[in-house]
Coordinates of C-alpha atoms in Angstrom, one line a residue:
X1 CA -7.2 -1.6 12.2
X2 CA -3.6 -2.2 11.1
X3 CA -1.4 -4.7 12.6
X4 CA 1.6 -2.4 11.3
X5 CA 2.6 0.4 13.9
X6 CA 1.9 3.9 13.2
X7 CA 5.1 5.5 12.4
X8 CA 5.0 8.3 14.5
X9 CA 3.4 9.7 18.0
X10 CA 1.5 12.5 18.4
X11 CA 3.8 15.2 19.9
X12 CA 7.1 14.0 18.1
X13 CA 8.9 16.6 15.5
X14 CA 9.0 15.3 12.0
X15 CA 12.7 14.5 12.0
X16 CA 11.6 11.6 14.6
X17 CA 8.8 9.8 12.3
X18 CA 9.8 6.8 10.9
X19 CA 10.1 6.2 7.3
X20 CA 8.6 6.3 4.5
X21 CA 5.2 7.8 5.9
X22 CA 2.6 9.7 4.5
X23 CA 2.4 13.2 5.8
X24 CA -0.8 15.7 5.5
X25 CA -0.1 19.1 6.4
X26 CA -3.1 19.9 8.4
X27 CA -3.0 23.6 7.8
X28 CA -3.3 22.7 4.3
X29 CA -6.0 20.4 4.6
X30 CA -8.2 22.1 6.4
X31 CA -8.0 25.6 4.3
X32 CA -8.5 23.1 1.3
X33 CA -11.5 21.7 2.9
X34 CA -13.0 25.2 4.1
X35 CA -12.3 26.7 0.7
X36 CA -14.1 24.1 -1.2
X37 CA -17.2 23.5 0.9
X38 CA -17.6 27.5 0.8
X39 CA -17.4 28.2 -2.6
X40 CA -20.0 25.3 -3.0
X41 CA -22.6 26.7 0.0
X42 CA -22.0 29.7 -1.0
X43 CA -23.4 29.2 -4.5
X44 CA -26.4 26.8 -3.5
X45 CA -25.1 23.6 -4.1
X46 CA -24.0 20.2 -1.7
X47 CA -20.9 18.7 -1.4
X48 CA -21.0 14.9 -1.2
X49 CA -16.9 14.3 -0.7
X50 CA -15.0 11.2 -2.6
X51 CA -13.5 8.6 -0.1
X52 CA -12.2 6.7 -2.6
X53 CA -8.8 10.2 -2.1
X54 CA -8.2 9.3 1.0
X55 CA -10.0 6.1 2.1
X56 CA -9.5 7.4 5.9
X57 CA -12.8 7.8 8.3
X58 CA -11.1 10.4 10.2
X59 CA -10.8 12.5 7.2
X60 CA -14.4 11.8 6.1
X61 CA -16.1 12.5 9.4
X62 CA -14.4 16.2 9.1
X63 CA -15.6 16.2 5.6
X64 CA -19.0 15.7 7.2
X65 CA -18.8 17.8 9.9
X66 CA -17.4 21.0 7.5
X67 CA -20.7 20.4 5.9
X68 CA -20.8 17.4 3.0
X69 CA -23.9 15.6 2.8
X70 CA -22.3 12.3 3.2
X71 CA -19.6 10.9 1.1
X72 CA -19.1 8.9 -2.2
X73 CA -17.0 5.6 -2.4
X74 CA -16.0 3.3 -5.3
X75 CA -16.4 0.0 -3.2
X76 CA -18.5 -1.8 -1.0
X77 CA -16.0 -2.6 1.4
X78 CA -15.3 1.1 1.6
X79 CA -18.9 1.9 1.9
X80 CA -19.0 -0.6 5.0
X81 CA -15.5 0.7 6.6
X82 CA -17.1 4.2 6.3
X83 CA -20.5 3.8 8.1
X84 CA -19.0 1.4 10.6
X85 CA -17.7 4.5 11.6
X86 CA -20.6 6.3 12.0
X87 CA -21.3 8.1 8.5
X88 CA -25.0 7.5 7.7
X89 CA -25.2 8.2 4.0
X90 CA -22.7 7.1 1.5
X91 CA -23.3 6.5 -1.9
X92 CA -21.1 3.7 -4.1
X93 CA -20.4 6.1 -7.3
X94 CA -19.9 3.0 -9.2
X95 CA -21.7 -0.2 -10.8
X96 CA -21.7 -3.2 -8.4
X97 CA -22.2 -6.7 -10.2
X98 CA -22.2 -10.0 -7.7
X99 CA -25.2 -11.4 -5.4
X100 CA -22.5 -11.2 -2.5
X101 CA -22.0 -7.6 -3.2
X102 CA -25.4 -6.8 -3.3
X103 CA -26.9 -8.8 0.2
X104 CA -23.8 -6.6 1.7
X105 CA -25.1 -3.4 0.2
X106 CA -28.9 -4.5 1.4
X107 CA -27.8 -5.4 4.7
X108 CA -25.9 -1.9 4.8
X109 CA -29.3 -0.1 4.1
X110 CA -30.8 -1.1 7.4
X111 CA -28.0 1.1 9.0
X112 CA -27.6 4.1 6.8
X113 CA -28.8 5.6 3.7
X114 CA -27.0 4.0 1.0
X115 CA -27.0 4.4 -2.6
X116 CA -25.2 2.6 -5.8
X117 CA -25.2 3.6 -9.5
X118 CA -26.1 1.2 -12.6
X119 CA -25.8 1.2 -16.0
X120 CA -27.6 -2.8 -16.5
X121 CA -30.1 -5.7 -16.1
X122 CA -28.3 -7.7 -13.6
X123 CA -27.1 -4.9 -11.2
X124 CA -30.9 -4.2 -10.8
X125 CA -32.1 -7.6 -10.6
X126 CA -29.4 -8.5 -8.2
X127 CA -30.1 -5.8 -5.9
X128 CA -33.6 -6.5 -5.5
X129 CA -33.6 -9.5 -4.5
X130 CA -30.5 -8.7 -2.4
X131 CA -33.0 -6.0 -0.9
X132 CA -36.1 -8.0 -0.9
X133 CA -34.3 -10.9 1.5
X134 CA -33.1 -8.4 4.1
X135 CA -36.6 -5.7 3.9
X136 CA -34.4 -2.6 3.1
X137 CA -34.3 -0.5 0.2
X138 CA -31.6 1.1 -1.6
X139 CA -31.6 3.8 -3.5
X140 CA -30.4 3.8 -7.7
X141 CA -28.2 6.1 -9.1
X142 CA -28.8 6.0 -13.3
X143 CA -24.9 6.0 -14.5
X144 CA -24.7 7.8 -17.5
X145 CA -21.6 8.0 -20.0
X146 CA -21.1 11.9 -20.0
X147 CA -17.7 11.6 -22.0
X148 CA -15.3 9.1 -19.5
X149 CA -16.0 6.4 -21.9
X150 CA -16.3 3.7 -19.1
X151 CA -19.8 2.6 -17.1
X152 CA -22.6 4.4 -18.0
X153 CA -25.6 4.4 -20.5
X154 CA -25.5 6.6 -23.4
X155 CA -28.7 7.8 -23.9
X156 CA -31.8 8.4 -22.7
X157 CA -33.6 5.3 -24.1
X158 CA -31.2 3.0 -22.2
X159 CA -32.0 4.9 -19.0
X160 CA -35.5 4.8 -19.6
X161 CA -35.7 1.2 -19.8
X162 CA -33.5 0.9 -16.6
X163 CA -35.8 3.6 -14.6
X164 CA -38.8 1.2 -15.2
X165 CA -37.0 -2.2 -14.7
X166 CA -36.7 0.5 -11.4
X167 CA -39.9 1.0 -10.6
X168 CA -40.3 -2.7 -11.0
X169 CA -38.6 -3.8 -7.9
X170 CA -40.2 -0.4 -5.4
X171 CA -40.1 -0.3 -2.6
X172 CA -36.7 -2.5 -2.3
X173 CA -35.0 0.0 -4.9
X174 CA -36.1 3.4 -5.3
X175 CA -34.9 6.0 -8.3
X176 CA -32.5 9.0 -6.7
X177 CA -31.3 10.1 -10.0
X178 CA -28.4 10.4 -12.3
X179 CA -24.4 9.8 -11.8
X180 CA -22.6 11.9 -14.6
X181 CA -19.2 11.7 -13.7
X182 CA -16.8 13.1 -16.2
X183 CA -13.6 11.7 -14.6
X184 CA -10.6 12.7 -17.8
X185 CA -12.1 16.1 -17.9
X186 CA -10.4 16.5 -14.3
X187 CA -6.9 16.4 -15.7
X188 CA -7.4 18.4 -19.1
X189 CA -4.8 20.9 -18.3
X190 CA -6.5 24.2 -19.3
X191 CA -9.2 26.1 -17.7
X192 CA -11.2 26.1 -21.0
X193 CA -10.4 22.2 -22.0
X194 CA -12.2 21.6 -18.7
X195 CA -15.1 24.6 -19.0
X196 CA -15.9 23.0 -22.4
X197 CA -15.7 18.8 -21.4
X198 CA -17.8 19.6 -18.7
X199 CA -20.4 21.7 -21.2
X200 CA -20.7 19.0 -22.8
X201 CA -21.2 16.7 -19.7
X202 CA -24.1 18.6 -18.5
X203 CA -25.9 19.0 -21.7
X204 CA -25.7 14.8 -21.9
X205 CA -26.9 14.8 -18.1
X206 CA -29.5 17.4 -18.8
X207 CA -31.2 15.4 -21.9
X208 CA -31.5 12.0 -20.0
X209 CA -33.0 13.8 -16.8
X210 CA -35.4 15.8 -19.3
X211 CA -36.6 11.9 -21.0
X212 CA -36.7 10.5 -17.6
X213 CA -38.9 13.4 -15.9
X214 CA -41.2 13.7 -19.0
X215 CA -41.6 9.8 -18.2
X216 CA -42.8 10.6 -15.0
X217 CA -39.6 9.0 -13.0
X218 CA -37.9 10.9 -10.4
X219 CA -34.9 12.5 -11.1
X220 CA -33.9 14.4 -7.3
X221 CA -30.0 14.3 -8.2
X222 CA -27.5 14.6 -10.7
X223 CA -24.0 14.5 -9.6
X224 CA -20.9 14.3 -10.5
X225 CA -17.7 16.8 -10.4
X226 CA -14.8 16.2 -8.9
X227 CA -11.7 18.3 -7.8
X228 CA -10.6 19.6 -11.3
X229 CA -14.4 20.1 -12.7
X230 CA -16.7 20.9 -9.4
X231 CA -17.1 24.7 -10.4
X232 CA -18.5 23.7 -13.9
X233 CA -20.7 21.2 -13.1
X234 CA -21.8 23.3 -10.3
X235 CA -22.3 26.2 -12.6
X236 CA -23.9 24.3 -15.4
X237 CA -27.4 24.2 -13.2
X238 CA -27.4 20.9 -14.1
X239 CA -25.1 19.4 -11.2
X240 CA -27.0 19.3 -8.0
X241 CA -24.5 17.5 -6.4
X242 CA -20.7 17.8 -6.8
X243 CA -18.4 14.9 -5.4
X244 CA -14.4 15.8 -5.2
X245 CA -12.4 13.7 -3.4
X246 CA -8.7 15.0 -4.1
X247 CA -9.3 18.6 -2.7
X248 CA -8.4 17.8 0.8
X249 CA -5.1 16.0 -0.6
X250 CA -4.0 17.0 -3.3
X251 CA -1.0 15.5 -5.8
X252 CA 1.6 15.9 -8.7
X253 CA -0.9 15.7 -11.4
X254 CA -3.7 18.1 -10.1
X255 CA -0.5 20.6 -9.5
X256 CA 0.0 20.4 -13.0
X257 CA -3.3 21.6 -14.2
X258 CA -3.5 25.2 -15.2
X259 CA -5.2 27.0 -12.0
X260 CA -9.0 28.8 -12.9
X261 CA -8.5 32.3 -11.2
X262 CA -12.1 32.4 -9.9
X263 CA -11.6 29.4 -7.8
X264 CA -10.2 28.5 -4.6
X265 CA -6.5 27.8 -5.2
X266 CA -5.4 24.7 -3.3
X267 CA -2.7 23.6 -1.4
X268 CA -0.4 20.4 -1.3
X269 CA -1.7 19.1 1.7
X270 CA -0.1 15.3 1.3
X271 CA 3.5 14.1 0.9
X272 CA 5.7 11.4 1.7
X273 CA 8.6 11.6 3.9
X274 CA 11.6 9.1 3.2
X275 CA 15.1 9.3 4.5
X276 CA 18.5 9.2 2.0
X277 CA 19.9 5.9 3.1
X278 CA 22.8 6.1 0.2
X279 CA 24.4 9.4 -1.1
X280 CA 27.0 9.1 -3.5
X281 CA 28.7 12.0 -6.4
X282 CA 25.6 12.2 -8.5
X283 CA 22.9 10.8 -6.9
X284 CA 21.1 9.9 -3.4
X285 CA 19.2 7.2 -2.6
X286 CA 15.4 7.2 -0.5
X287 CA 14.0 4.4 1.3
X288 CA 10.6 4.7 -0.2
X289 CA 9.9 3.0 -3.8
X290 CA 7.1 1.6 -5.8
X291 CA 5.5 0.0 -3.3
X292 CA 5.4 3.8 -1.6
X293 CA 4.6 5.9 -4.6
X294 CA 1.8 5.3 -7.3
X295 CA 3.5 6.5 -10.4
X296 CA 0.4 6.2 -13.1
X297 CA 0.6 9.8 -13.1
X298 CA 4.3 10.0 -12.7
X299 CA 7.0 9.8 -10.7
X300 CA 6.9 11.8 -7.2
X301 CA 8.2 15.5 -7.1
X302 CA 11.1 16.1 -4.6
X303 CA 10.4 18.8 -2.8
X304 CA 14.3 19.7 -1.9
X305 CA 15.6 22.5 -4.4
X306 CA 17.4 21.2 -6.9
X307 CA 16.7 17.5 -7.0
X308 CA 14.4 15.4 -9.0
X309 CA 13.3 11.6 -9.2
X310 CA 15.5 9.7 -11.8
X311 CA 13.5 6.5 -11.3
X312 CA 11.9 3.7 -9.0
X313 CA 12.4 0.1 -7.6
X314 CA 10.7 -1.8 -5.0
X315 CA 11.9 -0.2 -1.9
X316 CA 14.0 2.4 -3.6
X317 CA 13.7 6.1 -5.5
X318 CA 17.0 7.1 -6.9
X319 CA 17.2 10.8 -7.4
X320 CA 19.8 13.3 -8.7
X321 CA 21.4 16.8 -8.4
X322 CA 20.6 19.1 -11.2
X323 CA 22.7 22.4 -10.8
X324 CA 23.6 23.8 -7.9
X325 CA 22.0 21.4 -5.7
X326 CA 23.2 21.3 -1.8
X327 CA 24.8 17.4 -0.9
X328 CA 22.1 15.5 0.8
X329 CA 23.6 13.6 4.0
X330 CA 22.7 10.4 5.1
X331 CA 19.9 10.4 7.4
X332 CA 18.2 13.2 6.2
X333 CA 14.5 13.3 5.4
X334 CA 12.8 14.9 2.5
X335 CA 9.2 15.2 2.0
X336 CA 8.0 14.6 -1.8
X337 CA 4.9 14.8 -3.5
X338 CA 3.2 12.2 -5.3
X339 CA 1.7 11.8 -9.1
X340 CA -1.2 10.6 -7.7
X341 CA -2.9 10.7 -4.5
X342 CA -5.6 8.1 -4.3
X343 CA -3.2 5.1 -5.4
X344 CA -0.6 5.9 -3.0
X345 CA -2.7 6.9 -0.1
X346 CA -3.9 2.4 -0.4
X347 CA -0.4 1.3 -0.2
X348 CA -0.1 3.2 3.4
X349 CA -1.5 2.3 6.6
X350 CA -1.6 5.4 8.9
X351 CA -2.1 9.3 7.9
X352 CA 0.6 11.4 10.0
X353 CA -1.2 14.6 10.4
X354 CA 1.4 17.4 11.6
X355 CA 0.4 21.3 12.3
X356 CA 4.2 22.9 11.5
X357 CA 7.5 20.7 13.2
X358 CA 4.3 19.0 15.3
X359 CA 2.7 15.6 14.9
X360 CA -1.1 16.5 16.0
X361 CA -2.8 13.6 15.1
X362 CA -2.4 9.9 14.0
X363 CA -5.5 9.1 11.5
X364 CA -5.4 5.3 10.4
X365 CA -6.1 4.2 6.4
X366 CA -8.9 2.1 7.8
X367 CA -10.6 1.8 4.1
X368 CA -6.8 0.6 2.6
X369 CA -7.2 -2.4 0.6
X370 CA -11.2 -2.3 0.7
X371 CA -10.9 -3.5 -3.1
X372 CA -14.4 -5.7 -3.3

């Protein structure tokens, strides 16, 4: 739990919480989160939603409880944070290398169903032995390079020498499947750039799986998707498993993306609400800066007509008038919207989750900073 204070109490107007804070609208959120895990059940296939977005177990136990099938993280510590909290299957969508990794993620299998990808020797061998020592097993993900150009194995002889390295080390690890996450095809700005990257995806996916069940290994997942992609994957037949973690969220950068008319269309449920502390002719200034806003994907949107970010320090974002812009007083708060969610959601401690004028509920960023 945070040393810092929340900013706010549940029952205070948003004029009265403290600055800068993140905001989630929950009326936003929760249509997000009803739409997605619909169109998914609705359509036969499971949602396993992305932690890594929000990083908060408050948020990931609704997740749950609006039907996911346990969530995905990027980190140990996250993993650990998450079923601490009483979620009893998360997977680590990502390669873990280090012996003090892997005794953590062997000790976490004696608590819930846990799961890791690899794409190599030593992440195998490590966790072995890792789940030898404490009597557990965990279960293998096969990472495969569908296109990201990061981890993965690109092809199915790579993963058929992994899948018996596998078999190997039974009963302390145990073959789930494959992890084909295509994670630039969720920002390719038009509905066919996406359609076709993740075409492509599956097809890779879909050859491996073939070698691997022709092999005789068991392939009981493929997964992958993620808040720009889920549909595709999902309608590839391929994806049995779809893991989007923004949806709930939402940012700058997913706003940008042209929206597919057959989907759900999502709502900006997060923001950040600073206060003008300087307002001069030609520009104001708001207390929240870089160490408030990831900019990788930009700087945040001001959500006030007629203003716009003109650039970022520290503990500063300086923005200006264009037009006919009203004069902003000092004082006032202003709710913007950042490039990127996941990023700025780990520089914050606390989630102020408000129903209209109403703060509802305080929801701590108890994953924040879970980096190893």
């Amino acid at each position: 739990m945070s040393k810092v204070a929340p900013p706010a109490a549940v029952g205070d107007r948003l004029a009265d919480v403290d600055t800068p804070a993140l905001l989630i609208d929950l009326d936003a959120f929760e249509a997000n989160l009803a739409a997605v895990h619909r169109y998914v059940a609705d359509r036969g296939g499971r949602v396993r939603s992305h932690g890594k977005a929000h990083k908060c177990s408050a948020i990931g136990l609704r997740q749950i409880a609006a039907g996911a099938v346990g969530l995905c993280c990027q980190k140990v510590g996250e993993a650990e944070v998450f079923v601490e909290a009483g979620i009893r299957d998360v997977l680590v969508s990502n390669v873990v290398v280090g012996a003090s990794k892997a005794r953590r993620l062997a000790r976490l299998a004696g608590r819930a169903r846990v799961g890791v990808c690899v794409d190599g020797v030593l992440q195998i061998e490590q966790l072995a032995a890792a789940a030898r020592d404490e009597g557990t097993t965990i279960e293998l993900l096969i990472e495969a390079d569908v296109g990201a150009g990061r981890c993965g194995v690109s092809g199915a002889d790579e993963a058929l020498a992994l899948a018996g390295l596998i078999d190997a080390h039974r009963p302390f690890l145990s073959l789930r499947g494959l992890q084909a996450y295509h994670g630039p095809a969720q920002h390719l700005r038009s509905v066919a750039e996406r359609a076709v990257a993740i075409g492509q995806a599956a097809a890779r996916a879909a050859r491996i799986a073939t070698a691997l069940r022709a092999a005789g290994h068991p392939v009981q997942e493929i997964c992958g998707g993620g808040t720009g992609t889920y549909a595709y994957e999902l309608g590839s037949e391929v994806y049995t498993e779809v893991q989007p973690g923004s949806y709930v969220l939402m940012d700058g950068d997913y706003g940008a993306n042209q929206p597919d008319p057959d989907l759900p269309r999502l709502s900006q449920a997060l923001g950040v609400w600073c206060t003008v502390i300087t307002s001069r002719p030609g520009h104001a200034v708001l207390d929240g800066g870089l160490k408030t806003f990831a900019v990788d994907s930009g700087p945040p949107t001001v959500l006030e007509a007629g203003w716009k970010t003109r650039g970022l320090s520290d503990e500063h974002t300086v923005i200006v008038p264009q037009g006919d812009a009203r004069p902003l007083a000092v004082g006032e708060k202003l709710r913007l919207v950042p490039g990127h969610c996941d990023p700025t959601v780990n520089l914050h401690d606390w989630l102020v989750a408000h129903r209209g004028d109403r703060v509802e509920e305080i929801w701590a960023i108890d994953a924040r900073g879970a980096l190893f």
